[in-house]
Tab-separated table of N, CA and C in Angstrom:
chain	number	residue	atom	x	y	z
G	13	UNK	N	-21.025	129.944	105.559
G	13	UNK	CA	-21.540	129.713	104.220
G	13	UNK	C	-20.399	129.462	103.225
G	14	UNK	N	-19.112	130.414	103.310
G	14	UNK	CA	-17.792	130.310	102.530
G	14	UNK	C	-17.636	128.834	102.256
G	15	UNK	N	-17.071	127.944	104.214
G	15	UNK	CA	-16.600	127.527	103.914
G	15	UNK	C	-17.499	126.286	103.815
G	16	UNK	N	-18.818	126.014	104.063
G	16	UNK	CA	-19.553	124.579	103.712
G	16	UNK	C	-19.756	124.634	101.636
G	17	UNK	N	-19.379	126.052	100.955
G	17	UNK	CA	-19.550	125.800	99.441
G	17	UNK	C	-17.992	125.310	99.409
G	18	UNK	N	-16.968	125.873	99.845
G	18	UNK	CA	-15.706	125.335	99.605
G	18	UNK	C	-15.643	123.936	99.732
G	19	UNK	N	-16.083	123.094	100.505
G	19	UNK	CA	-16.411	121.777	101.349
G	19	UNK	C	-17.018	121.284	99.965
G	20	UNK	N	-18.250	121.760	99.463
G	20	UNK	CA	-18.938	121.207	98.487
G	20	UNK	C	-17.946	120.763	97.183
G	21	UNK	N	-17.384	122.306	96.735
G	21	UNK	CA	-16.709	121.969	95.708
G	21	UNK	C	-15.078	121.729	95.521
G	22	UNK	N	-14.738	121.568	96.445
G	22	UNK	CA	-12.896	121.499	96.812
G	22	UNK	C	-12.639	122.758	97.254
G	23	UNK	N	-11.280	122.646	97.689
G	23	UNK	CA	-10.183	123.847	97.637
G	23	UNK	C	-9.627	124.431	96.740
G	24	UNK	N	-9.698	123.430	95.449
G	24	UNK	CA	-8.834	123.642	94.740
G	24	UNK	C	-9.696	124.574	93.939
G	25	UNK	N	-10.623	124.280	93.703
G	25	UNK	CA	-11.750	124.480	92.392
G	25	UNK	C	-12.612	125.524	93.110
G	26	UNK	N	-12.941	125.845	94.471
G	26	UNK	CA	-13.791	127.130	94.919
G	26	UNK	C	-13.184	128.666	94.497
G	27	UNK	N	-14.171	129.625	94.091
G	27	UNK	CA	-13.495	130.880	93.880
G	27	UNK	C	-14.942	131.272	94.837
G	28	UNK	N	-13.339	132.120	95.852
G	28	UNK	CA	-13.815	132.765	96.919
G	28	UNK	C	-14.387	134.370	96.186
G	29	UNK	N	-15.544	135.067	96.888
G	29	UNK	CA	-15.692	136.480	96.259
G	29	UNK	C	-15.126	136.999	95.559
G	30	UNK	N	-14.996	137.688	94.237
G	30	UNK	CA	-13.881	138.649	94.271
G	30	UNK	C	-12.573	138.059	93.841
G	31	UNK	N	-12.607	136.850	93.702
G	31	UNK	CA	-10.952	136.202	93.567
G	31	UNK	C	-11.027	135.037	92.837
G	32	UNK	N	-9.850	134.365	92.695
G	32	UNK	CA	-9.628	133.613	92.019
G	32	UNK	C	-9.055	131.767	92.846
G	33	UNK	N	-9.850	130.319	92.159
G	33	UNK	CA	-9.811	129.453	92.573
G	33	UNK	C	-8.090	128.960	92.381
G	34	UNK	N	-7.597	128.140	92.362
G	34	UNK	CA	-6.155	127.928	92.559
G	34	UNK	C	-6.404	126.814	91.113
G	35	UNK	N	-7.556	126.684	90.840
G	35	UNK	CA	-7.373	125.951	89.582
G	35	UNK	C	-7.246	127.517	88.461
G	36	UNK	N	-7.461	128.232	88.703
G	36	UNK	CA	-7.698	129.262	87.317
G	36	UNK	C	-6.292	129.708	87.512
G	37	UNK	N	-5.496	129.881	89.022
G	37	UNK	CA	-4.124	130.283	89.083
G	37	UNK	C	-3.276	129.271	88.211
G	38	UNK	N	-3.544	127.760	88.718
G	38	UNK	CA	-2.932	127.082	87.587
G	38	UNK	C	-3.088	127.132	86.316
G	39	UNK	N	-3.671	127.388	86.041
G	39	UNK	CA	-3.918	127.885	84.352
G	39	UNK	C	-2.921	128.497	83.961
G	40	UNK	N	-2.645	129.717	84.504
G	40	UNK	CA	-1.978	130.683	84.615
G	40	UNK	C	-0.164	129.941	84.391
G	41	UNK	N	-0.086	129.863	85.664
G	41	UNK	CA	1.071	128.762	86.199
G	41	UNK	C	2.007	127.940	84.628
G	42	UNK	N	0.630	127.051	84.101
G	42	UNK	CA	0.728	126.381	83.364
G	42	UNK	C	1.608	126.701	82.156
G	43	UNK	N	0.736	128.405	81.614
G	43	UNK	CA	0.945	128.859	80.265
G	43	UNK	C	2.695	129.679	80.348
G	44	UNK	N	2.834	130.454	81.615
G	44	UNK	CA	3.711	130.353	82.307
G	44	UNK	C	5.333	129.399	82.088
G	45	UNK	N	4.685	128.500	82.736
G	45	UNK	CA	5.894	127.615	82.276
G	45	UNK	C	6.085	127.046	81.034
G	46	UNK	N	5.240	126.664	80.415
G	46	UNK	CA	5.185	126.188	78.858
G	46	UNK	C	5.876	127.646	78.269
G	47	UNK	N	5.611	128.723	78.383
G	47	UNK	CA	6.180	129.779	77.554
G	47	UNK	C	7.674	129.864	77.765
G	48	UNK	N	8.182	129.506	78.712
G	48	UNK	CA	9.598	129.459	79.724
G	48	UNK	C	10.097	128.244	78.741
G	49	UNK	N	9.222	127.076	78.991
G	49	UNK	CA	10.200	126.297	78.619
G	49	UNK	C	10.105	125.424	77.586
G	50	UNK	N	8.936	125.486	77.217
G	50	UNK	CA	7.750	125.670	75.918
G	50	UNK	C	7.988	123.797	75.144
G	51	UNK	N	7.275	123.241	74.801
G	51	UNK	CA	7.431	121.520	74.047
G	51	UNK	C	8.494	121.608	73.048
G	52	UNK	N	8.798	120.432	73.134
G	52	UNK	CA	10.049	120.091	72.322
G	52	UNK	C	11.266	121.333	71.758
G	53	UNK	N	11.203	121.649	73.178
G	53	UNK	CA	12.566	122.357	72.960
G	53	UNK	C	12.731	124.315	72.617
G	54	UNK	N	11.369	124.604	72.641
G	54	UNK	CA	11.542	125.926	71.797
G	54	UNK	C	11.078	126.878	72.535
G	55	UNK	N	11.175	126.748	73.768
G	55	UNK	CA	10.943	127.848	75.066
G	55	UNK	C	11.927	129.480	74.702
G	56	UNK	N	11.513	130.242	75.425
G	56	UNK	CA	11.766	131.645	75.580
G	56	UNK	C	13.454	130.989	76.500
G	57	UNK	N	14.028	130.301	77.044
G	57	UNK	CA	15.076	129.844	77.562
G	57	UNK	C	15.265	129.146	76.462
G	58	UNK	N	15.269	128.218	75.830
G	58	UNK	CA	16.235	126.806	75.463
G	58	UNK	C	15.958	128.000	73.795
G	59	UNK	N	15.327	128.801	73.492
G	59	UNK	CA	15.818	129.533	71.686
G	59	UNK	C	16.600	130.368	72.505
G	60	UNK	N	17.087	130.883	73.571
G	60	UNK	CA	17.859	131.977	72.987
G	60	UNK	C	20.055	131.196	73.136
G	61	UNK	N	20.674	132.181	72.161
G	61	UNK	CA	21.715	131.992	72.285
G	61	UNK	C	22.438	131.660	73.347
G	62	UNK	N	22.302	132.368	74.317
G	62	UNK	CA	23.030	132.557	75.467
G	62	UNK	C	23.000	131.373	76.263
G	63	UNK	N	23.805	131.027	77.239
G	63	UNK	CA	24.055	129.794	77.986
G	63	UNK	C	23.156	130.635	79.234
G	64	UNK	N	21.953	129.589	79.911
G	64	UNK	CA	21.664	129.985	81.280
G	64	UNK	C	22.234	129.201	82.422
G	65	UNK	N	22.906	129.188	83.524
G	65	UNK	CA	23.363	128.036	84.246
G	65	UNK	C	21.913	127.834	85.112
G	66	UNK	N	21.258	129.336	85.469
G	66	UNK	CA	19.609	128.907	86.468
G	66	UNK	C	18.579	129.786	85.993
G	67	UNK	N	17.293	129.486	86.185
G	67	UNK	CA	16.444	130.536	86.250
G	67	UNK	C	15.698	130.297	87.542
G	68	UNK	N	15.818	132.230	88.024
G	68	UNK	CA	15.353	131.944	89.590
G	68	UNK	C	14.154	132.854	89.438
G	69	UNK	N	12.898	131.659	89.882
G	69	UNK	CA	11.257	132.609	89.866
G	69	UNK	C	11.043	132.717	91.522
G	70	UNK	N	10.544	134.222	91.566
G	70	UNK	CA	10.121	134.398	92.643
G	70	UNK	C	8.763	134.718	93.146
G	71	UNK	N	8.170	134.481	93.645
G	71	UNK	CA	6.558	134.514	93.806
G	71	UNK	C	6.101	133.263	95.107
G	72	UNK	N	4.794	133.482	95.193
G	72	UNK	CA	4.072	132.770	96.349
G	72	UNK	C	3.936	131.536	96.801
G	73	UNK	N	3.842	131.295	98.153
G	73	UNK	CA	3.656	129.886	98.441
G	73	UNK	C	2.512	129.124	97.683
G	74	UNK	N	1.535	129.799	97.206
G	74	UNK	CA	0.606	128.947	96.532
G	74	UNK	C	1.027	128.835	95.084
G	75	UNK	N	1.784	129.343	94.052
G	75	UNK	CA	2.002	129.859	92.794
G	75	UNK	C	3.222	128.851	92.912
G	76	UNK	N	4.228	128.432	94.115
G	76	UNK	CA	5.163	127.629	93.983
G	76	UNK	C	4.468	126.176	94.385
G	77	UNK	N	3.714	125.948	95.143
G	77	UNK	CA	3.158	124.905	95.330
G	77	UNK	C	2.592	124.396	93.909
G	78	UNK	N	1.836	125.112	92.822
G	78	UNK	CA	1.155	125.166	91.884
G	78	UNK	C	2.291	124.775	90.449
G	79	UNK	N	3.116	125.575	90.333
G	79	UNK	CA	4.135	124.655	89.753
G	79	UNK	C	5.016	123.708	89.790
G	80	UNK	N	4.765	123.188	91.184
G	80	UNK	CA	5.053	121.791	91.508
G	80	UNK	C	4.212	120.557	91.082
G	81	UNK	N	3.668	121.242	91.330
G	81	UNK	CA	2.364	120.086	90.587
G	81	UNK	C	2.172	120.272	88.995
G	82	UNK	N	2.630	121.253	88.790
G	82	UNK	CA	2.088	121.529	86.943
G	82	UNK	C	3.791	120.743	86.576
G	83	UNK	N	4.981	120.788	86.888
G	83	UNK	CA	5.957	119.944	86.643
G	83	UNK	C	6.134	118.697	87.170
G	84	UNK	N	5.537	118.030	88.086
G	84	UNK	CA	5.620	116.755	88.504
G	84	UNK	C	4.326	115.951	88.331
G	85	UNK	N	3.521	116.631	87.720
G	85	UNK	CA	2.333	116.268	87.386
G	85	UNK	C	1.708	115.527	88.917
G	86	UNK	N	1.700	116.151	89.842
G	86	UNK	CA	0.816	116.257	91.344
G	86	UNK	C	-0.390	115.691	91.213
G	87	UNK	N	-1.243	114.923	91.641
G	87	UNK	CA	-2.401	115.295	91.497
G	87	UNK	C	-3.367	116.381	92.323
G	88	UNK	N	-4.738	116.795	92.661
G	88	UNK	CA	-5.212	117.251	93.482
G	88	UNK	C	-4.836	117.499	94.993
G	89	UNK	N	-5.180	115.903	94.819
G	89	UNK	CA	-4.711	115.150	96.578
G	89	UNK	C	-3.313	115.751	97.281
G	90	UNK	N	-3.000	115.626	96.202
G	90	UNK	CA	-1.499	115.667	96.432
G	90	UNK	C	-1.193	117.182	96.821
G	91	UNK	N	-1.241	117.978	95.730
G	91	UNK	CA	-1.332	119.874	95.762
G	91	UNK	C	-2.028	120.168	97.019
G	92	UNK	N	-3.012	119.234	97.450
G	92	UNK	CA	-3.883	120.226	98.381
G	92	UNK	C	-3.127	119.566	99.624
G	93	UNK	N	-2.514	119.016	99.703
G	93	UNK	CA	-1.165	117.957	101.214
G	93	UNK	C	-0.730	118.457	101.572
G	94	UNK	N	-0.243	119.161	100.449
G	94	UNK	CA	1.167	119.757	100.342
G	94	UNK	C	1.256	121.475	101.305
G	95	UNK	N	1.847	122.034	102.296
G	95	UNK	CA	2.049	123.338	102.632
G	95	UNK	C	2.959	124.255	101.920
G	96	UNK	N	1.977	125.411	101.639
G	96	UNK	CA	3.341	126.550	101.666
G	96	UNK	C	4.164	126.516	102.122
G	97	UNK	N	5.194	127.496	101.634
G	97	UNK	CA	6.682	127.399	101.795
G	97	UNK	C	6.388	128.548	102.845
G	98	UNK	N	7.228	128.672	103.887
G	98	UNK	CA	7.007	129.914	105.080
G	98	UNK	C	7.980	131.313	104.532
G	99	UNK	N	7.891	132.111	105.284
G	99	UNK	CA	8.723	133.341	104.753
G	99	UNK	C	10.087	132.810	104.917
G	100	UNK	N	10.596	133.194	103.634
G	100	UNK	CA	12.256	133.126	103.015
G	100	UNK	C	12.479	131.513	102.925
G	101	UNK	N	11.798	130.824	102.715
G	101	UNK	CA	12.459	129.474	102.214
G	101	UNK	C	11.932	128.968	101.066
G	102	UNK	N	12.851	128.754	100.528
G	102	UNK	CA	13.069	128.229	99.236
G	102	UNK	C	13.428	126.725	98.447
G	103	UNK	N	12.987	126.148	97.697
G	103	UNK	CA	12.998	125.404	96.982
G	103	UNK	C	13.873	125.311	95.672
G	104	UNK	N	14.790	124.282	95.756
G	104	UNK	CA	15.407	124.681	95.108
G	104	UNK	C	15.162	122.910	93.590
G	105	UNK	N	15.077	123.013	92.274
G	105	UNK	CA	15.565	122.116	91.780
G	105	UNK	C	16.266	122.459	90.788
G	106	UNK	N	17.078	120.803	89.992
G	106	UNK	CA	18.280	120.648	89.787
G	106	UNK	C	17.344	119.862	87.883
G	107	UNK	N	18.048	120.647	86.977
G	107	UNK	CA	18.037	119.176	85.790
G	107	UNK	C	18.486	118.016	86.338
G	108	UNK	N	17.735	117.406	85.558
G	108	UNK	CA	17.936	115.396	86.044
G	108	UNK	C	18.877	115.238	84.871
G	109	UNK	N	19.532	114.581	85.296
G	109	UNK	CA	20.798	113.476	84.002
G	109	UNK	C	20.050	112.796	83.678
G	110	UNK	N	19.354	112.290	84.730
G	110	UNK	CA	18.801	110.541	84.257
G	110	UNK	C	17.163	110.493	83.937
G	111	UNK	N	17.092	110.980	83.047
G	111	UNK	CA	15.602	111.634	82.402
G	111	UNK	C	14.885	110.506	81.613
G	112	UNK	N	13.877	109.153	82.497
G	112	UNK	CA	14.251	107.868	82.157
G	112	UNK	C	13.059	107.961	81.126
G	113	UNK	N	11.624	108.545	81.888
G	113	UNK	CA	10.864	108.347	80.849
G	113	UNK	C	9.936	109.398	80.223
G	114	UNK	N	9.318	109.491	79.060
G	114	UNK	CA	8.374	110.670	78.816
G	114	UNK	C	7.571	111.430	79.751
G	115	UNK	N	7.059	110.570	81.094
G	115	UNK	CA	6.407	111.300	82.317
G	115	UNK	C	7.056	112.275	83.098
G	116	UNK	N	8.386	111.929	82.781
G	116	UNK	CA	9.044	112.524	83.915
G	116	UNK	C	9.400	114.108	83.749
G	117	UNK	N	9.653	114.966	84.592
G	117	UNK	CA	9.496	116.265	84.137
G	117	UNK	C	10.974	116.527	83.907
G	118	UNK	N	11.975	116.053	83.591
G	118	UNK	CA	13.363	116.077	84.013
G	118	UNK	C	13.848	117.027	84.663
G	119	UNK	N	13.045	117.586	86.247
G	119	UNK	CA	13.454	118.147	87.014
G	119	UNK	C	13.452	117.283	88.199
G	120	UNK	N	14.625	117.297	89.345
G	120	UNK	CA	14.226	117.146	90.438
G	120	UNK	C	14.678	117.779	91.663
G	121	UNK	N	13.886	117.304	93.020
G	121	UNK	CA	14.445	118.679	94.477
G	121	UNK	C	15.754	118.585	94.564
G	122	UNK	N	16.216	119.508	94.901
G	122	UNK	CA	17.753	119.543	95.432
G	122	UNK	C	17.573	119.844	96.807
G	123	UNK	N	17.685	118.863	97.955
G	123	UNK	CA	17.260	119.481	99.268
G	123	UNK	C	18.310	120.013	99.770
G	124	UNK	N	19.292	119.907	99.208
G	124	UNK	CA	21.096	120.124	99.867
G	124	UNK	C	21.114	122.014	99.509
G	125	UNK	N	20.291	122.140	98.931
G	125	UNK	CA	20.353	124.019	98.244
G	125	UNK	C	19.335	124.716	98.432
G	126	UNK	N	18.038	123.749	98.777
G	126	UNK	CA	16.448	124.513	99.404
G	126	UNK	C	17.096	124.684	100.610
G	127	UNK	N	15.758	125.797	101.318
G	127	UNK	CA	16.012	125.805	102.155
G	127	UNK	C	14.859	125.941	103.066
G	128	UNK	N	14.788	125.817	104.176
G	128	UNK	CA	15.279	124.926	105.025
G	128	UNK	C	15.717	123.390	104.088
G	129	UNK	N	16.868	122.513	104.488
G	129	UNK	CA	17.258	121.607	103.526
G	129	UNK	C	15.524	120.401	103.369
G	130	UNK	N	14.800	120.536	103.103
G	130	UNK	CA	14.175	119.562	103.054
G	130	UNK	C	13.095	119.269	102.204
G	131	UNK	N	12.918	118.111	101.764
G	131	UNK	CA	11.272	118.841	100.885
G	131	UNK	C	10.447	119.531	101.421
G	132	UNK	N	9.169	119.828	100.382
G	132	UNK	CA	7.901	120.025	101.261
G	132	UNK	C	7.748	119.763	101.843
G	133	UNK	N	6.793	120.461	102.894
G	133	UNK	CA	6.134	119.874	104.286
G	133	UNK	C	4.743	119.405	103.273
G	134	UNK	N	3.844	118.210	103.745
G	134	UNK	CA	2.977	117.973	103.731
G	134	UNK	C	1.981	117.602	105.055
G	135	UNK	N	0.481	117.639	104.697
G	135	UNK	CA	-0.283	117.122	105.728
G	135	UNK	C	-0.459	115.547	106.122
G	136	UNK	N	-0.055	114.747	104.631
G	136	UNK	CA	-0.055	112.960	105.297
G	136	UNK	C	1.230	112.521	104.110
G	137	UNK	N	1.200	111.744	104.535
G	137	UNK	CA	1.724	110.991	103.709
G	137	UNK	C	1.788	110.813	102.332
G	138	UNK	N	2.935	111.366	101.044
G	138	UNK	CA	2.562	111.120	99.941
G	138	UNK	C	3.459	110.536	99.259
G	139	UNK	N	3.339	109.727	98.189
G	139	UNK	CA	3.943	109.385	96.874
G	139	UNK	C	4.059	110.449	95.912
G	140	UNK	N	5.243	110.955	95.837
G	140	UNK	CA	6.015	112.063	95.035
G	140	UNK	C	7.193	111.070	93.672
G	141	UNK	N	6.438	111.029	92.835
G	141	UNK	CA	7.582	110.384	91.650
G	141	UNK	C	7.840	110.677	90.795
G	142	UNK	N	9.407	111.164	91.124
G	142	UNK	CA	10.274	112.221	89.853
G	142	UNK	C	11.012	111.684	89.009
């Protein structure tokens, strides 16, 4: 029964018993990073004095999958392709220099410092454009 309503209404968008759909986590995700790094400049990082060289978040394969998509602007298709990260590997990205247009999140992967070195694993084939 779970999984023919999941089927009905996505993966993304089903809330299982008791819990929460991965769209309401993004929500979350969302306010999250906007507070971090907040529009035009006035994030909880970019007001304070101090120089940061990184900020390192730690949390879940779905919560990192989820701000991949809330910074690269992912779509669905895409978020739901995409696999968790397995125990202890990490993702690592880098500020972009070359920050060409308003879409772009001026972040991108550093596969040389994730780890295992590589992007995401996905299930097919995707168009990822940073």
């Amino acid at each position: 029964m779970v999984r023919a309503e999941e089927d009905l209404v996505g993966r993304t968008y089903y809330r299982r018993p008791n819990a929460e759909s991965s769209a309401d986590v993004f929500d979350r995700v969302k306010q999250f990073w906007d507070k971090l790094f907040g529009e035009n400049g006035n994030g909880l990082l970019a007001g304070d004095s101090r120089t940061y060289d990184m900020c390192l978040v730690v949390t879940h394969g779905l919560t990192i999958r989820l701000m991949l998509m809330c910074l690269f602007n992912w779509s669905v298709a895409t978020f739901e392709s995409v696999w968790n990260l397995s125990y202890c590997e990490h993702v690592t990205l880098k500020k972009s220099l070359n920050r060409t247009s308003r879409e772009s999140s001026g972040y991108e992967f550093c596969t040389e410092e994730s780890f295992p070195a590589r992007l995401p694993w996905a299930t097919r084939k995707v168009w990822v454009v940073l």
